[in-house]
Amino acid sequence: MPLGPSNSAICVQNTSQANHSTTPPRPTSLTIHPTALFSILDHYLRRTDRQHRVIGTLLGTRPTPSTVSVTHAFAVLHSETEEQVAVDMEYHRSMFEMFVRGRGDANKEQLHIVGWYATDQNGLGTYSALIQNFYEQETAPYPAVHVALDTGTEEGVGAGVRAYVSSPVGVTPRAENCVFVPIPCELRFRDAERAGLDLLLSSATSPNGTAAPTTPLSSLHDALLSTSSALSGVLAYVQAVLHGTVEPDPALGRYLWSVLGTVPDEEGGWATSLQDTLMVSYLANLVRGEAEVAARLVLAGGT
């Protein structure tokens, strides 16, 4: 699902690897998981009164050279004044090593440093460029991504997430010469994360703002209601298309065709599965009928 409006912001920075022809392509899209967003929000809530923003490291994978998937994040100590900005690099590297060791299982998907985040409602500036320059060195040869989180606590500023990549500008390579280019950002969650999100959302309508964990039966009930509601929406859309009141969308039609399993294949697709189900039901009813007839014959013979 898209996260917030896309807008552009300019600041300055340079990456030393940008001039090499062997540099991997810059990311064109980013997906972020709820676990990373919760870590960022927790860091923001624990900030000191003198901090107007917090920063940290983003961890994730690169499914393709042009896409980035952010799955985890951790806080990094830093300080900012009107004259300078300081980032604890050793703390950042130590935290990354501890995070990797804490995962333990070597068969798990290997995580890499993919960029950094900041909670700043005032936009990007020169300090952001300097921090971006540091993370470009940490993610080399891949470009670093920057995620800006609007917490929605400032008056007139809504909550949202924006993602950027940096591109060098100017003739002279300098750490503050770059432009931040926005890229599409989407929220993506796994099935286990979806259950947690649904539980958190249910607390929004609770009188005391809390929600107790549900039982398996109630979870099944909610899932069935959600599925029924979704199917009703799909049915209404299909009927509207058939009646000509809604313009058909070929991409959506192909998606529904695929999800519902109606795409014909070498085995006959959904039609074959339906015929198998009907055949099993018919045989079960036939066996049940024969068993009843046999039981009645035995009773008749005994009398």
Coordinates of N, CA and C in Angstrom, one line a residue, residues 42-43 52 61 70 99 108 110 112 144 174 185 189 213-214 221 224 245 252 257 260 262 267-268 274 297:
D42 N 9.3 3.8 18.0 CA 9.7 3.6 19.4 C 11.0 4.5 19.7
H43 N 11.9 4.6 18.7 CA 13.0 5.4 18.9 C 12.6 6.9 19.1
H52 N 15.2 17.3 18.1 CA 14.1 17.5 17.3 C 13.8 16.4 16.3
T61 N 17.1 -6.3 2.5 CA 17.6 -7.0 1.4 C 17.3 -6.2 0.1
V70 N 13.1 -3.1 3.2 CA 13.5 -2.7 4.5 C 12.7 -3.6 5.5
F99 N 23.3 -7.2 16.0 CA 22.0 -7.6 15.4 C 22.2 -8.8 14.6
K108 N 18.9 -18.1 7.7 CA 18.0 -17.0 7.5 C 18.5 -16.1 6.4
Q110 N 20.0 -13.3 4.7 CA 21.0 -12.4 5.2 C 20.6 -10.9 5.0
H112 N 21.5 -6.8 5.1 CA 22.5 -5.8 4.8 C 22.1 -4.4 5.2
A144 N 22.8 4.1 -1.0 CA 22.0 4.1 0.2 C 20.6 4.8 0.0
R174 N 32.0 16.9 -3.7 CA 32.0 17.4 -2.3 C 30.9 16.6 -1.5
C185 N 7.3 4.3 -2.3 CA 7.5 3.6 -1.1 C 6.2 2.9 -0.7
F189 N 3.6 -6.5 4.4 CA 3.7 -7.2 5.6 C 3.4 -8.7 5.3
P213 N -5.7 -10.1 23.2 CA -5.6 -11.1 22.2 C -6.8 -12.0 22.0
T214 N -7.1 -12.3 20.8 CA -8.3 -13.0 20.5 C -8.1 -14.5 20.5
H221 N -13.5 -16.6 13.0 CA -14.7 -15.9 12.7 C -14.4 -14.6 12.0
L224 N -13.3 -15.2 8.5 CA -14.3 -15.6 7.6 C -15.2 -14.4 7.2
T245 N -21.7 -0.5 -16.0 CA -21.7 0.7 -15.2 C -20.3 1.1 -14.8
L252 N -6.7 -5.7 -13.4 CA -7.5 -6.3 -12.3 C -8.2 -7.5 -12.6
W257 N -8.7 -13.3 -12.0 CA -8.7 -14.6 -12.7 C -7.6 -15.5 -12.2
L260 N -8.5 -16.5 -8.2 CA -9.6 -17.4 -8.1 C -9.3 -18.8 -8.7
T262 N -9.1 -19.6 -11.8 CA -9.9 -20.0 -13.0 C -9.1 -19.9 -14.3
E267 N -4.1 -29.1 -17.2 CA -4.9 -30.1 -16.5 C -6.4 -29.6 -16.5
G268 N -6.7 -28.5 -17.0 CA -8.1 -28.0 -17.1 C -8.4 -26.9 -16.0
L274 N -13.2 -28.5 -9.9 CA -14.6 -28.6 -9.5 C -15.3 -29.9 -9.9
L297 N -32.1 -53.9 4.6 CA -32.2 -55.3 4.2 C -31.9 -56.2 5.3

